[in-house]
PDB file of C-alpha atoms in Angstrom:
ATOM      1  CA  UNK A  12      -0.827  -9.666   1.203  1.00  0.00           C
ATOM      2  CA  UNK A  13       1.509 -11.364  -1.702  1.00  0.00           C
ATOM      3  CA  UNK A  14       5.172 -12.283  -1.786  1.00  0.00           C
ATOM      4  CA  UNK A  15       6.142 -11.824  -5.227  1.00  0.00           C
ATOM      5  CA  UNK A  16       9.334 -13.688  -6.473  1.00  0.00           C
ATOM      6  CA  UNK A  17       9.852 -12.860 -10.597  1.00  0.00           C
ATOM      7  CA  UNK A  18      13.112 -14.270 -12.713  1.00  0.00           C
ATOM      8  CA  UNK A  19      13.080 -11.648 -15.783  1.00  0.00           C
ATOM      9  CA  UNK A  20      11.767 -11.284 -18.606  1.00  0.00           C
ATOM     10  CA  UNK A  21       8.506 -10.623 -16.606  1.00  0.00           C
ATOM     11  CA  UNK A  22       5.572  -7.514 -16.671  1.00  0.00           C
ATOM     12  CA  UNK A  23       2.787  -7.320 -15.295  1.00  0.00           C
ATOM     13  CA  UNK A  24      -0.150  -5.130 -16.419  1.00  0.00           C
ATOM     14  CA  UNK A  25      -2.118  -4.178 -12.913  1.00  0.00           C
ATOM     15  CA  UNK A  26      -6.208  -3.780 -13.950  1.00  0.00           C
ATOM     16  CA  UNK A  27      -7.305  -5.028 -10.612  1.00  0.00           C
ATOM     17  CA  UNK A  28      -9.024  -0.921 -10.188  1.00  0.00           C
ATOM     18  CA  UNK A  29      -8.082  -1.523  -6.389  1.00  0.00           C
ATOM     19  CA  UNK A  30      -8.085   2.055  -4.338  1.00  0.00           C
ATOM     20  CA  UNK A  31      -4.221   1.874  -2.828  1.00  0.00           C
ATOM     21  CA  UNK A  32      -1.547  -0.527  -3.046  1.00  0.00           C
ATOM     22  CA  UNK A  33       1.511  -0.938  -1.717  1.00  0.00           C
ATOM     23  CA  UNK A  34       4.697  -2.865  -2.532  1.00  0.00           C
ATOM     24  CA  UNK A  35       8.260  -3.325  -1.146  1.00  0.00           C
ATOM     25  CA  UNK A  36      10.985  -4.512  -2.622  1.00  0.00           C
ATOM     26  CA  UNK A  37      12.891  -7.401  -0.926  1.00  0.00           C
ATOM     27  CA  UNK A  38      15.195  -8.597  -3.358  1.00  0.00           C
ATOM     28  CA  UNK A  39      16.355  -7.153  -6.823  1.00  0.00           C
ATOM     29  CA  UNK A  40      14.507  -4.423  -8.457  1.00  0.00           C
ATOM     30  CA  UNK A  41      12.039  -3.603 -10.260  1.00  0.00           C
ATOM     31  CA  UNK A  42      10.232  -0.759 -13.002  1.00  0.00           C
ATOM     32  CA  UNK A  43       6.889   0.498 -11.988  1.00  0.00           C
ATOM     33  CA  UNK A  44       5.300   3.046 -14.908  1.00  0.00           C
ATOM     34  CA  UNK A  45       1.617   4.329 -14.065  1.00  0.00           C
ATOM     35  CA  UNK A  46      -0.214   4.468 -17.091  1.00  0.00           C
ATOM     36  CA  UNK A  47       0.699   7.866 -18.931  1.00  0.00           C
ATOM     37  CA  UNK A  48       3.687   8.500 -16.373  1.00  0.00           C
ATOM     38  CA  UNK A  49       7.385   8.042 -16.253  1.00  0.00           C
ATOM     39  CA  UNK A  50       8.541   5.213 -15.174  1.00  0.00           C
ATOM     40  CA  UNK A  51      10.400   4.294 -11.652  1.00  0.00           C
ATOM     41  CA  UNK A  52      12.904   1.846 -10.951  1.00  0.00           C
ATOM     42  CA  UNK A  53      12.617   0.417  -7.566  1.00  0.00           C
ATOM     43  CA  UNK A  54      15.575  -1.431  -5.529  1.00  0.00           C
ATOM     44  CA  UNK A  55      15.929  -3.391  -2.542  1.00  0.00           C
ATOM     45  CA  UNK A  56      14.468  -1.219   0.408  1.00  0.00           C
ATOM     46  CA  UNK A  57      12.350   0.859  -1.823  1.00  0.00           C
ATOM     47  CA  UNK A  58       8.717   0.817  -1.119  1.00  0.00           C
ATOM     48  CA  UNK A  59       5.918   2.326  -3.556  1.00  0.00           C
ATOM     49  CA  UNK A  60       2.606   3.160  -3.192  1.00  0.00           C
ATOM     50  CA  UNK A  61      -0.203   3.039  -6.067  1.00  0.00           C
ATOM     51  CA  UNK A  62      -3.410   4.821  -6.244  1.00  0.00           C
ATOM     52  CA  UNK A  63      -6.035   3.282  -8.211  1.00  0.00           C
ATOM     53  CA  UNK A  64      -8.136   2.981 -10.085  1.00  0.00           C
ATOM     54  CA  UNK A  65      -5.866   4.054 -13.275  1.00  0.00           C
ATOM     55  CA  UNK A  66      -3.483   1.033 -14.302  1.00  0.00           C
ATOM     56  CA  UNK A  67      -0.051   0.169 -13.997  1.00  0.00           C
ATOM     57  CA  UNK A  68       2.566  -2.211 -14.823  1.00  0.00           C
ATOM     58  CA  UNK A  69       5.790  -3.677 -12.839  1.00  0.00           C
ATOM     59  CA  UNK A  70       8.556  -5.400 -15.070  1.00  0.00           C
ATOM     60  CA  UNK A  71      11.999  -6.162 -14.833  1.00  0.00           C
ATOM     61  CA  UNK A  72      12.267  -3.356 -17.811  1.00  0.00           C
ATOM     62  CA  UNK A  73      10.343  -0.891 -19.211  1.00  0.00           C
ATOM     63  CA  UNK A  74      10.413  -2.503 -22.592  1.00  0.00           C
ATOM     64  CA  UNK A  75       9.342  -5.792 -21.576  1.00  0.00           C
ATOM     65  CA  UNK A  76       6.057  -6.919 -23.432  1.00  0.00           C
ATOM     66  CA  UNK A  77       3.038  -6.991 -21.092  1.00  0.00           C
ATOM     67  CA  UNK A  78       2.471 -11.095 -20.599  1.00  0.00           C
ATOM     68  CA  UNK A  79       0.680 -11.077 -16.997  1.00  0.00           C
ATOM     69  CA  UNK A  80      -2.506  -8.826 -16.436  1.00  0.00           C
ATOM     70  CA  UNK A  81      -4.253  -8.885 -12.833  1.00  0.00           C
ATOM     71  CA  UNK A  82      -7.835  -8.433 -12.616  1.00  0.00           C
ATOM     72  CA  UNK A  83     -10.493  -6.986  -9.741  1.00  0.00           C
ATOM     73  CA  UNK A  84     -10.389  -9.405  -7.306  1.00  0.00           C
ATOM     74  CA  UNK A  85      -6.871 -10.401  -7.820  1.00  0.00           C
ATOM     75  CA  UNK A  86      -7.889 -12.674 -10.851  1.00  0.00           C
ATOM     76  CA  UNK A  87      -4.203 -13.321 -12.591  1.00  0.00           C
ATOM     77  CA  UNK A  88      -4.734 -14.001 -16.424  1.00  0.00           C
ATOM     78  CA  UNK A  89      -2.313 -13.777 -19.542  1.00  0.00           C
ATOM     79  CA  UNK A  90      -2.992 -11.434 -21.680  1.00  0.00           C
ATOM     80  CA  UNK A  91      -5.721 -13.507 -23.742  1.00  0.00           C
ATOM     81  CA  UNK A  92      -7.079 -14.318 -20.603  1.00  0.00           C
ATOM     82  CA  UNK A  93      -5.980 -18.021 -19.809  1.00  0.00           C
ATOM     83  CA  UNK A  94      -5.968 -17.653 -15.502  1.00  0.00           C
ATOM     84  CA  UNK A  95      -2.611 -18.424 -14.205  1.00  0.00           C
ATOM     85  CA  UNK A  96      -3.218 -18.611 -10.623  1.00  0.00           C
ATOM     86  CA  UNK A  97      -2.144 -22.656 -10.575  1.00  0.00           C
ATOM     87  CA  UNK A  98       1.083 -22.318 -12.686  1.00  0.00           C
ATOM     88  CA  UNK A  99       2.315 -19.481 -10.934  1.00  0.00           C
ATOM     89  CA  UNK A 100       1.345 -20.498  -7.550  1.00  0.00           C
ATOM     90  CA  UNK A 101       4.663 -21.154  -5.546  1.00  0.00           C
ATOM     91  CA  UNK A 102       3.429 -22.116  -2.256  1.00  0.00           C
ATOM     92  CA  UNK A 103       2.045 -20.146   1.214  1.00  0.00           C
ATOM     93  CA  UNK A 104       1.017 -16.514  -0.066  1.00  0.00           C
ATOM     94  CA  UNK A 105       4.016 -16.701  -2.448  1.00  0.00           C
ATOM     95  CA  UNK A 106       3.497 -16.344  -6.189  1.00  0.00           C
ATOM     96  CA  UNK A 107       5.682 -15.949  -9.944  1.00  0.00           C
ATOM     97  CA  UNK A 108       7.345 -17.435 -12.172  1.00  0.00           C
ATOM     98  CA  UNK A 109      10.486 -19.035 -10.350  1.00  0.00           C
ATOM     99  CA  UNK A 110      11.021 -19.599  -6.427  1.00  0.00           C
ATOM    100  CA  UNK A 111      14.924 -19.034  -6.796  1.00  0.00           C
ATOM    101  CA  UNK A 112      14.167 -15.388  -8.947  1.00  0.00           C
ATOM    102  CA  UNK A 113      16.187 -12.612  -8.652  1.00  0.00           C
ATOM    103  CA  UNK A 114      13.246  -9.869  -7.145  1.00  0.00           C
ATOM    104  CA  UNK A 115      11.405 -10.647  -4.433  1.00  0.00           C
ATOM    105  CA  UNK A 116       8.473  -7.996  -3.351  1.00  0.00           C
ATOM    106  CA  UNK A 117       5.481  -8.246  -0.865  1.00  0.00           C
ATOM    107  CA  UNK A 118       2.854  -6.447  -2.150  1.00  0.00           C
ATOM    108  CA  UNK A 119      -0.103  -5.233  -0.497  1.00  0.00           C
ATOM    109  CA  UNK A 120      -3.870  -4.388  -1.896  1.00  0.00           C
ATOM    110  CA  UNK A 121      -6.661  -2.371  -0.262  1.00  0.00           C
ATOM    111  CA  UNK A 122      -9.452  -3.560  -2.528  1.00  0.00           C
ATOM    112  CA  UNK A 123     -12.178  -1.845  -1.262  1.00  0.00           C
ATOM    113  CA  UNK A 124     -12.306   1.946  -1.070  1.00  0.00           C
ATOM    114  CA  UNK A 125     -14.322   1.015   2.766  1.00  0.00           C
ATOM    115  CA  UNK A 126     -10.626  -0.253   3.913  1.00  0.00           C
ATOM    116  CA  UNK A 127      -8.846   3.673   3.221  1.00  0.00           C
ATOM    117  CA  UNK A 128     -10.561   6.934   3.727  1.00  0.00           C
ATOM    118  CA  UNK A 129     -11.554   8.943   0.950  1.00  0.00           C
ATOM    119  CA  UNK A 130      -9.833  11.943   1.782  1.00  0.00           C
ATOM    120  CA  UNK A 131      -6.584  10.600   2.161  1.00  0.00           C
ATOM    121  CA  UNK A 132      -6.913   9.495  -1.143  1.00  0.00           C
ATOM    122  CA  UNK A 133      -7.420  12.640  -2.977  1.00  0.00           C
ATOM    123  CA  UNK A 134      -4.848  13.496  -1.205  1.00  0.00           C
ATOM    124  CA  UNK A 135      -2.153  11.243  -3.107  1.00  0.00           C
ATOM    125  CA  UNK A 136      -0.514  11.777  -6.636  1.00  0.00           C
ATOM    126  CA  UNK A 137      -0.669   8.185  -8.832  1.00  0.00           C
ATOM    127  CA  UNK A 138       2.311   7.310  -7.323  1.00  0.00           C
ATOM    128  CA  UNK A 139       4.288   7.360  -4.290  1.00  0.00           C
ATOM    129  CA  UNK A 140       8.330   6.275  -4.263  1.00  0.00           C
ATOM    130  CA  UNK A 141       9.930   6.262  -0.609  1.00  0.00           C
ATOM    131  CA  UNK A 142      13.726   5.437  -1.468  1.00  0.00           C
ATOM    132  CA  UNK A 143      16.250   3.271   0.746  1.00  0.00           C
ATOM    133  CA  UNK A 144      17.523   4.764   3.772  1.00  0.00           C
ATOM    134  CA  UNK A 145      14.904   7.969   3.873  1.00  0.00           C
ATOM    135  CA  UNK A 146      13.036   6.260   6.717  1.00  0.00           C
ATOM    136  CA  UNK A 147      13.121   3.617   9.129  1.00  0.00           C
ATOM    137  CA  UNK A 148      11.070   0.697   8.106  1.00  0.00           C
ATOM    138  CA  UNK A 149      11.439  -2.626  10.317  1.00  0.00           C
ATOM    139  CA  UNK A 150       8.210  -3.638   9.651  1.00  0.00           C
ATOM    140  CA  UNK A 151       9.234  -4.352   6.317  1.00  0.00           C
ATOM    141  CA  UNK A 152      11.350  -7.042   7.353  1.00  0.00           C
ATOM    142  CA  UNK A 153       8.514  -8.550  10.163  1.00  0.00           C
ATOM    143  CA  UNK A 154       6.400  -8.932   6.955  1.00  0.00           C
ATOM    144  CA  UNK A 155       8.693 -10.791   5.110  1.00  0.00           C
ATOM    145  CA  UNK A 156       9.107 -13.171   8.082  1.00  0.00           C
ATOM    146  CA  UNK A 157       5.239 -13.231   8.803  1.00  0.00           C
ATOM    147  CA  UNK A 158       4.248 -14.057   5.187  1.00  0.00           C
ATOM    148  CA  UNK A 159       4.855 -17.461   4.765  1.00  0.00           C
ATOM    149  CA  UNK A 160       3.399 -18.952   8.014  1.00  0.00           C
ATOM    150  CA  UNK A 161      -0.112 -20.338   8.642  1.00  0.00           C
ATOM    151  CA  UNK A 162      -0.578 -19.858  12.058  1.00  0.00           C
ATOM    152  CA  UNK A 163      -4.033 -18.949  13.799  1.00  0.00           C
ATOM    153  CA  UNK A 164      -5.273 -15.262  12.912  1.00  0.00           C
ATOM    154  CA  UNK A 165      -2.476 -14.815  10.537  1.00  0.00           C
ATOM    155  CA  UNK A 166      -4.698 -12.956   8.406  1.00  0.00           C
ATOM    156  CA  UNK A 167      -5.513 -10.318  10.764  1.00  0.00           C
ATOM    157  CA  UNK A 168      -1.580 -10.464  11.597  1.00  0.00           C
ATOM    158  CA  UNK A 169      -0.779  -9.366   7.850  1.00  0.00           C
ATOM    159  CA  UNK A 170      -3.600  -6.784   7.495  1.00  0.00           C
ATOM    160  CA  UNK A 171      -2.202  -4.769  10.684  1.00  0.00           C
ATOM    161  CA  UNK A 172       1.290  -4.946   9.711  1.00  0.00           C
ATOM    162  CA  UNK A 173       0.241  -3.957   6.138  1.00  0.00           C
ATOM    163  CA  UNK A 174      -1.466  -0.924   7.694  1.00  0.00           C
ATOM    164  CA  UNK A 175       1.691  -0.557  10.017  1.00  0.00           C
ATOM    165  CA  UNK A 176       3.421  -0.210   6.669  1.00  0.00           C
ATOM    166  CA  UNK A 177       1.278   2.314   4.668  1.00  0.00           C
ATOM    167  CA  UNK A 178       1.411   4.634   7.901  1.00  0.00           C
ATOM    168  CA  UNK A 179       4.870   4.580   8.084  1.00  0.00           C
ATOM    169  CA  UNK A 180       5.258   5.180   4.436  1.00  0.00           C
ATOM    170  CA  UNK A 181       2.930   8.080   4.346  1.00  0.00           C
ATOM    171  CA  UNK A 182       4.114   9.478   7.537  1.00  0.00           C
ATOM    172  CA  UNK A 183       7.974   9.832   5.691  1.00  0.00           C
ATOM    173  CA  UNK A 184       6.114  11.491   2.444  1.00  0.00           C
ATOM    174  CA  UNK A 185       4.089  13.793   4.268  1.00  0.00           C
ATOM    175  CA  UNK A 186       7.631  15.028   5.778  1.00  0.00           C
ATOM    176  CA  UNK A 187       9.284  15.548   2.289  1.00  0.00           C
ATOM    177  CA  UNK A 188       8.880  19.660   1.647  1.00  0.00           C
ATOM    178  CA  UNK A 189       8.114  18.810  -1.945  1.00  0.00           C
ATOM    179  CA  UNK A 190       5.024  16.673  -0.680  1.00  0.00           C
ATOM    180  CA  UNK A 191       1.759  18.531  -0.813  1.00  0.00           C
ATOM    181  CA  UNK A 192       0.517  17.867   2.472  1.00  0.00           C
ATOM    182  CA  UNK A 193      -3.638  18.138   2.884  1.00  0.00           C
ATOM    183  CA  UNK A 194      -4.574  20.492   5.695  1.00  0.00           C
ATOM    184  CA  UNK A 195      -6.159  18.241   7.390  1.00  0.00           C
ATOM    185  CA  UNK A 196      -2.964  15.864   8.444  1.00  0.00           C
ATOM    186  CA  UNK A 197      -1.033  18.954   8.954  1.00  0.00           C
ATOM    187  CA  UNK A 198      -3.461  20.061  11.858  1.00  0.00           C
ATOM    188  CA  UNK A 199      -2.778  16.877  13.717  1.00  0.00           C
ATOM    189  CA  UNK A 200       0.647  18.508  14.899  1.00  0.00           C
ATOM    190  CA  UNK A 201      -0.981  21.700  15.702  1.00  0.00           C
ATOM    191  CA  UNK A 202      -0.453  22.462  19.478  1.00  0.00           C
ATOM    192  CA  UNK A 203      -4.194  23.733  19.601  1.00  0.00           C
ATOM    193  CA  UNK A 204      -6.390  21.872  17.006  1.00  0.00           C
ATOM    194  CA  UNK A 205      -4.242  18.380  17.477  1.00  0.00           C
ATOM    195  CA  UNK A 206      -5.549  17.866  21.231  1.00  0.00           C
ATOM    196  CA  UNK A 207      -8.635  18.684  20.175  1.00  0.00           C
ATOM    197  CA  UNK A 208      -8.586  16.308  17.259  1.00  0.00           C
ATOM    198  CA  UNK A 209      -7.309  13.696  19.479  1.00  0.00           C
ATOM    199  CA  UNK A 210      -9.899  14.975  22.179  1.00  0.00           C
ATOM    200  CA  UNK A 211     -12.923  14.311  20.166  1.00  0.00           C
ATOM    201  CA  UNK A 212     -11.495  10.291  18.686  1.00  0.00           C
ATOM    202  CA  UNK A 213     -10.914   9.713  22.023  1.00  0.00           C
ATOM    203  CA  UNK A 214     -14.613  10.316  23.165  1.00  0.00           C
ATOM    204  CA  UNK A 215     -16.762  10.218  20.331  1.00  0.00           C
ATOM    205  CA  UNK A 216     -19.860   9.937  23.012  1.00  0.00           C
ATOM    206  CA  UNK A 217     -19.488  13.519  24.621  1.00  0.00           C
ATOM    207  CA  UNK A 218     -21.699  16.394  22.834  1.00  0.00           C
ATOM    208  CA  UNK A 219     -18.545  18.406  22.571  1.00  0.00           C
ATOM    209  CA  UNK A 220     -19.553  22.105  22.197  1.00  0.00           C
ATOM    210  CA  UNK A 221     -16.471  24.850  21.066  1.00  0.00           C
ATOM    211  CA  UNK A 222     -16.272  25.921  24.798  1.00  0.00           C
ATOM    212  CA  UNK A 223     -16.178  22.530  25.899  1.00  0.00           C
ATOM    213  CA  UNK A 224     -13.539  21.612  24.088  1.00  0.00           C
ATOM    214  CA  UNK A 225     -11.497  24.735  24.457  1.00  0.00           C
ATOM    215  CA  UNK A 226     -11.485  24.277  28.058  1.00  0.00           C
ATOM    216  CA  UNK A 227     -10.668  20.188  27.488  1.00  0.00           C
ATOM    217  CA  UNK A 228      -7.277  21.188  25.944  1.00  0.00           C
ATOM    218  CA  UNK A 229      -6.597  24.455  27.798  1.00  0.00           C
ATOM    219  CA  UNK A 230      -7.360  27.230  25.340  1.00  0.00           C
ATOM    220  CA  UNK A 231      -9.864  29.854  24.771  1.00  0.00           C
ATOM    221  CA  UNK A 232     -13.178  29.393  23.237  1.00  0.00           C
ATOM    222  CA  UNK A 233     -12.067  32.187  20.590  1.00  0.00           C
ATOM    223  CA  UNK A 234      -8.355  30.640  19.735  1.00  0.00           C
ATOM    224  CA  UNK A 235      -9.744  26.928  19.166  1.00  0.00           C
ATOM    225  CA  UNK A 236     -12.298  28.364  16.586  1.00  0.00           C
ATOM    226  CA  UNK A 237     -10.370  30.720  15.179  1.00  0.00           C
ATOM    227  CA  UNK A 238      -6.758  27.790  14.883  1.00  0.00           C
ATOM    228  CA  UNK A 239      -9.801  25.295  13.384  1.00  0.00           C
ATOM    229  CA  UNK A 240     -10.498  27.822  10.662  1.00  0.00           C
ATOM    230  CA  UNK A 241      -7.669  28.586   9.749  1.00  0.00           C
ATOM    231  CA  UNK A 242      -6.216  25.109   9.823  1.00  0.00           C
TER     232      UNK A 242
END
């Protein structure tokens, strides 16, 4: 988890091949433009969500020139590959190119595709915009406050609220009638196939059987199997 603060001209070419990102914008604004998509221009309260491995850039403009490229790993380099991780180092989890610049944005990187399933995933276009104001995100703000301290198992503190985050986000898109929805999140609200969903994480040790579990959330043997199919 980053805190980004950027005075403009800036652009930044993301390489890093990372499986999901996310990033909220604090202060400002910003342009994010997958590679060989439109570009989208980001405000305070917006929060966006990348799916790698296919590049991207984030600039104060479109038009900017490309000057900043991160690497796998999060290995910052220009674009002739000179690293820049002293210069633009600007204390505690806080990096750019000026401490008093006009965007701030915490940004958050699942580097490994171990940390997010795979089938949420395919599940995602490129890019994912949640707008101001079209859900409640407080967490947002508890990052923000969290990011610059160095307190015992502060780590751990960022990586839940950073996964606090990315539910929340995907929650709101999966809500949006536009979004295309996977089959698979849809049967969590399912008044038959959710409690059994929730059922089976609950007690992964039991050798559930389709009787078993149709009697464990109060339906016939016959509707569970025939909800799960269809579902």
């Amino acid at each position: 988890m980053l805190r980004s603060v950027m005075e403009p001209p800036w652009s930044l070419r993301i390489q890093d091949e990372a499986p999901l990102t996310v990033a909220a914008i604090v202060d400002g604004f910003a342009w994010v433009t997958p590679d060989g998509g439109e570009p989208e221009r980001l405000v305070a309260g917006d929060v966006a969500v990348m799916r790698g491995p296919n590049p991207y850039t984030f600039a104060d403009d479109p038009e900017t020139p490309q000057s900043i490229v991160i690497h796998p790993g999060q290995i910052c380099t220009t674009l002739d590959g000179v690293d820049l991780a002293e210069r633009m180092d600007l204390g505690c989890r806080t990096w750019g190119n000026d401490l008093n610049g006009s965007t701030t944005m915490l940004t958050g990187t699942y580097e490994l595709h171990t940390e997010v399933g795979d089938r949420l995933l395919r599940s995602l276009p490129d890019l994912v915009v949640l707008r101001q104001g079209t859900a409640d995100l407080p967490v947002i703000d508890l990052l923000n406050q969290e990011i610059g301290k160095e307190e015992p198992g502060q780590g751990a503190v960022l990586d839940r609220l950073l996964d606090l985050l990315v539910i929340a986000v995907l929650r709101a898109w999966f809500a949006r009638p536009e979004a295309d929805v996977p089959a698979w999140y849809r049967a969590y609200g399912d008044p038959v196939v959710g409690p059994a969903i929730r059922t089976i994480q609950n007690e992964p040790g039991q050798q559930w059987t389709v009787g078993s579990l149709a009697e464990a959330v109060g339906v016939s043997r016959a509707t569970l199997a025939r909800r799960f199919t269809d579902l």
